[in-house]
Amino acid sequence: GKMLVETAAAIAPQLTVVDGIIGHEGNGPSGGTARPLGIMGASTDVFALDRVLMAILDVDPDTVPIYLAGRELGAMPELEEIAIAGESWQNLCVDDWQLPDRLIPIDFGAPRVLKSTLKHVLTLLSEARSLPRRKA
């Protein structure tokens, strides 16, 4: 959580957009269950957007590592400090959102990065081979 908060603070995005039209609950997105939510959000404060999403999904912020790290580093606003334009978050609440069974740490070690890079290169090569050839 701390690494993600520090990265977001260092990048300081001017706008963060979240597409919650269809979410993946449980062990998503790859192993989750698709669920229509019908929400979209945008904010100039990535941490405020995260905090509002926790409220909409009725997730206890004290169980979210990014929230805890953001609060510790002074980056995470409290819900009552956030000005919201548009629909009130209370009207968008989901009271039975399924969280993952367990949290899996993000691994940026060399083996993981190499495997991911190789997979990406192979995908690009495969896509390039399937493109129609033009005659010169």
mmCIF file of C-alpha atoms in Angstrom:
data_model
loop_
_atom_site.group_PDB
_atom_site.id
_atom_site.type_symbol
_atom_site.label_atom_id
_atom_site.label_comp_id
_atom_site.label_asym_id
_atom_site.label_seq_id
_atom_site.Cartn_x
_atom_site.Cartn_y
_atom_site.Cartn_z
ATOM 1 C CA GLY A 1 0.000 0.000 0.000
ATOM 2 C CA LYS A 2 2.768 2.426 0.891
ATOM 3 C CA MET A 3 4.508 1.896 -2.462
ATOM 4 C CA LEU A 4 1.286 2.584 -4.373
ATOM 5 C CA VAL A 5 0.537 5.724 -2.358
ATOM 6 C CA GLU A 6 4.084 7.035 -2.771
ATOM 7 C CA THR A 7 3.972 6.304 -6.507
ATOM 8 C CA ALA A 8 0.637 8.097 -6.938
ATOM 9 C CA ALA A 9 1.893 11.057 -4.904
ATOM 10 C CA ALA A 10 5.091 11.263 -6.982
ATOM 11 C CA ILE A 11 3.247 11.027 -10.304
ATOM 12 C CA ALA A 12 0.557 13.465 -9.106
ATOM 13 C CA PRO A 13 -1.972 12.781 -11.895
ATOM 14 C CA GLN A 14 -4.000 15.786 -13.000
ATOM 15 C CA LEU A 15 -7.087 13.630 -13.477
ATOM 16 C CA THR A 16 -7.991 10.109 -12.419
ATOM 17 C CA VAL A 17 -10.975 8.356 -14.009
ATOM 18 C CA VAL A 18 -12.587 5.172 -12.771
ATOM 19 C CA ASP A 19 -14.849 3.017 -14.922
ATOM 20 C CA GLY A 20 -17.269 1.215 -12.656
ATOM 21 C CA ILE A 21 -19.878 0.461 -15.286
ATOM 22 C CA ILE A 22 -19.069 -3.208 -14.750
ATOM 23 C CA GLY A 23 -16.908 -4.165 -11.786
ATOM 24 C CA HIS A 24 -15.277 -7.450 -10.874
ATOM 25 C CA GLU A 25 -15.954 -8.494 -7.336
ATOM 26 C CA GLY A 26 -14.381 -11.322 -5.424
ATOM 27 C CA ASN A 27 -10.981 -12.396 -6.699
ATOM 28 C CA GLY A 28 -11.163 -10.154 -9.779
ATOM 29 C CA PRO A 29 -10.504 -9.004 -12.271
ATOM 30 C CA SER A 30 -9.059 -12.226 -13.728
ATOM 31 C CA GLY A 31 -10.815 -14.564 -11.326
ATOM 32 C CA GLY A 32 -13.702 -12.407 -10.218
ATOM 33 C CA THR A 33 -17.339 -12.202 -11.055
ATOM 34 C CA ALA A 34 -18.507 -9.423 -13.369
ATOM 35 C CA ARG A 35 -21.140 -7.241 -11.749
ATOM 36 C CA PRO A 36 -22.938 -4.258 -13.255
ATOM 37 C CA LEU A 37 -22.480 -1.155 -11.070
ATOM 38 C CA GLY A 38 -23.307 1.608 -13.522
ATOM 39 C CA ILE A 39 -20.930 4.176 -12.067
ATOM 40 C CA MET A 40 -18.111 6.323 -13.363
ATOM 41 C CA GLY A 41 -16.044 8.763 -11.401
ATOM 42 C CA ALA A 42 -13.328 11.300 -11.961
ATOM 43 C CA SER A 43 -11.244 13.431 -9.665
ATOM 44 C CA THR A 44 -8.192 15.632 -9.605
ATOM 45 C CA ASP A 45 -7.363 13.844 -6.326
ATOM 46 C CA VAL A 46 -6.668 10.132 -6.827
ATOM 47 C CA PHE A 47 -6.858 9.513 -3.067
ATOM 48 C CA ALA A 48 -10.247 11.219 -2.712
ATOM 49 C CA LEU A 49 -11.588 9.077 -5.538
ATOM 50 C CA ASP A 50 -10.338 5.912 -3.831
ATOM 51 C CA ARG A 51 -11.938 6.992 -0.557
ATOM 52 C CA VAL A 52 -15.322 7.651 -2.189
ATOM 53 C CA LEU A 53 -15.197 4.259 -3.930
ATOM 54 C CA MET A 54 -14.598 2.567 -0.584
ATOM 55 C CA ALA A 55 -17.733 4.281 0.717
ATOM 56 C CA ILE A 56 -19.818 3.340 -2.343
ATOM 57 C CA LEU A 57 -18.767 -0.317 -2.051
ATOM 58 C CA ASP A 58 -19.229 -0.253 1.739
ATOM 59 C CA VAL A 59 -15.647 -1.364 2.320
ATOM 60 C CA ASP A 60 -14.191 -0.681 5.758
ATOM 61 C CA PRO A 61 -11.252 1.641 4.958
ATOM 62 C CA ASP A 62 -9.269 0.208 7.867
ATOM 63 C CA THR A 63 -9.038 -3.069 5.899
ATOM 64 C CA VAL A 64 -7.556 -1.386 2.799
ATOM 65 C CA PRO A 65 -3.732 -1.152 2.760
ATOM 66 C CA ILE A 66 -3.766 1.863 0.407
ATOM 67 C CA TYR A 67 -6.071 3.757 2.764
ATOM 68 C CA LEU A 68 -3.942 2.936 5.798
ATOM 69 C CA ALA A 69 -0.719 3.949 4.031
ATOM 70 C CA GLY A 70 -2.331 7.090 2.608
ATOM 71 C CA ARG A 71 -3.590 8.117 6.032
ATOM 72 C CA GLU A 72 -0.165 7.454 7.558
ATOM 73 C CA LEU A 73 1.510 9.592 4.881
ATOM 74 C CA GLY A 74 -1.114 12.355 5.123
ATOM 75 C CA ALA A 75 -2.383 11.858 1.575
ATOM 76 C CA MET A 76 -5.767 10.201 2.198
ATOM 77 C CA PRO A 77 -8.634 12.591 2.938
ATOM 78 C CA GLU A 78 -11.511 11.616 5.171
ATOM 79 C CA LEU A 79 -14.857 11.187 3.450
ATOM 80 C CA GLU A 80 -16.389 14.287 5.034
ATOM 81 C CA GLU A 81 -13.528 16.420 3.639
ATOM 82 C CA ILE A 82 -14.324 15.520 0.014
ATOM 83 C CA ALA A 83 -16.521 17.793 -2.106
ATOM 84 C CA ILE A 84 -18.546 15.690 -4.518
ATOM 85 C CA ALA A 85 -20.186 17.006 -7.682
ATOM 86 C CA GLY A 86 -22.978 15.066 -9.325
ATOM 87 C CA GLU A 87 -24.735 12.120 -7.741
ATOM 88 C CA SER A 88 -24.322 11.681 -4.008
ATOM 89 C CA TRP A 89 -22.210 8.634 -3.120
ATOM 90 C CA GLN A 90 -24.969 7.564 -0.708
ATOM 91 C CA ASN A 91 -27.316 7.067 -3.692
ATOM 92 C CA LEU A 92 -24.783 4.744 -5.355
ATOM 93 C CA CYS A 93 -24.097 2.434 -2.412
ATOM 94 C CA VAL A 94 -23.609 -1.280 -2.891
ATOM 95 C CA ASP A 95 -24.191 -3.116 0.368
ATOM 96 C CA ASP A 96 -23.151 -6.619 -0.643
ATOM 97 C CA TRP A 97 -19.932 -6.131 -2.652
ATOM 98 C CA GLN A 98 -17.758 -9.238 -2.414
ATOM 99 C CA LEU A 99 -14.127 -8.595 -1.524
ATOM 100 C CA PRO A 100 -11.275 -10.955 -2.462
ATOM 101 C CA ASP A 101 -10.752 -14.004 -0.267
ATOM 102 C CA ARG A 102 -7.246 -12.755 0.466
ATOM 103 C CA LEU A 103 -4.925 -9.952 -0.567
ATOM 104 C CA ILE A 104 -2.052 -10.914 -2.844
ATOM 105 C CA PRO A 105 1.077 -8.744 -2.630
ATOM 106 C CA ILE A 106 2.245 -7.008 -5.777
ATOM 107 C CA ASP A 107 5.591 -8.444 -6.837
ATOM 108 C CA PHE A 108 8.001 -6.272 -8.803
ATOM 109 C CA GLY A 109 10.961 -8.634 -8.458
ATOM 110 C CA ALA A 110 13.140 -9.456 -11.478
ATOM 111 C CA PRO A 111 11.519 -12.865 -12.264
ATOM 112 C CA ARG A 112 8.020 -11.353 -12.291
ATOM 113 C CA VAL A 113 9.061 -8.352 -14.404
ATOM 114 C CA LEU A 114 10.948 -10.544 -16.899
ATOM 115 C CA LYS A 115 8.036 -12.972 -17.217
ATOM 116 C CA SER A 116 5.575 -10.120 -17.752
ATOM 117 C CA THR A 117 7.836 -8.419 -20.309
ATOM 118 C CA LEU A 118 8.376 -11.659 -22.240
ATOM 119 C CA LYS A 119 4.647 -12.370 -22.275
ATOM 120 C CA HIS A 120 3.980 -8.846 -23.598
ATOM 121 C CA VAL A 121 6.628 -9.183 -26.354
ATOM 122 C CA LEU A 122 5.256 -12.577 -27.432
ATOM 123 C CA THR A 123 1.744 -11.144 -27.591
ATOM 124 C CA LEU A 124 2.942 -8.253 -29.758
ATOM 125 C CA LEU A 125 4.809 -10.630 -32.086
ATOM 126 C CA SER A 126 1.759 -12.861 -32.394
ATOM 127 C CA GLU A 127 -0.458 -9.889 -33.219
ATOM 128 C CA ALA A 128 2.074 -8.598 -35.760
ATOM 129 C CA ARG A 129 2.090 -11.971 -37.561
ATOM 130 C CA SER A 130 -1.693 -11.939 -37.872
ATOM 131 C CA LEU A 131 -1.797 -8.508 -39.550
ATOM 132 C CA PRO A 132 -2.527 -8.545 -43.277
ATOM 133 C CA ARG A 133 0.585 -8.036 -45.411
ATOM 134 C CA ARG A 134 0.638 -5.204 -47.921
ATOM 135 C CA LYS A 135 2.401 -5.581 -51.225
ATOM 136 C CA ALA A 136 5.113 -3.033 -51.994
#
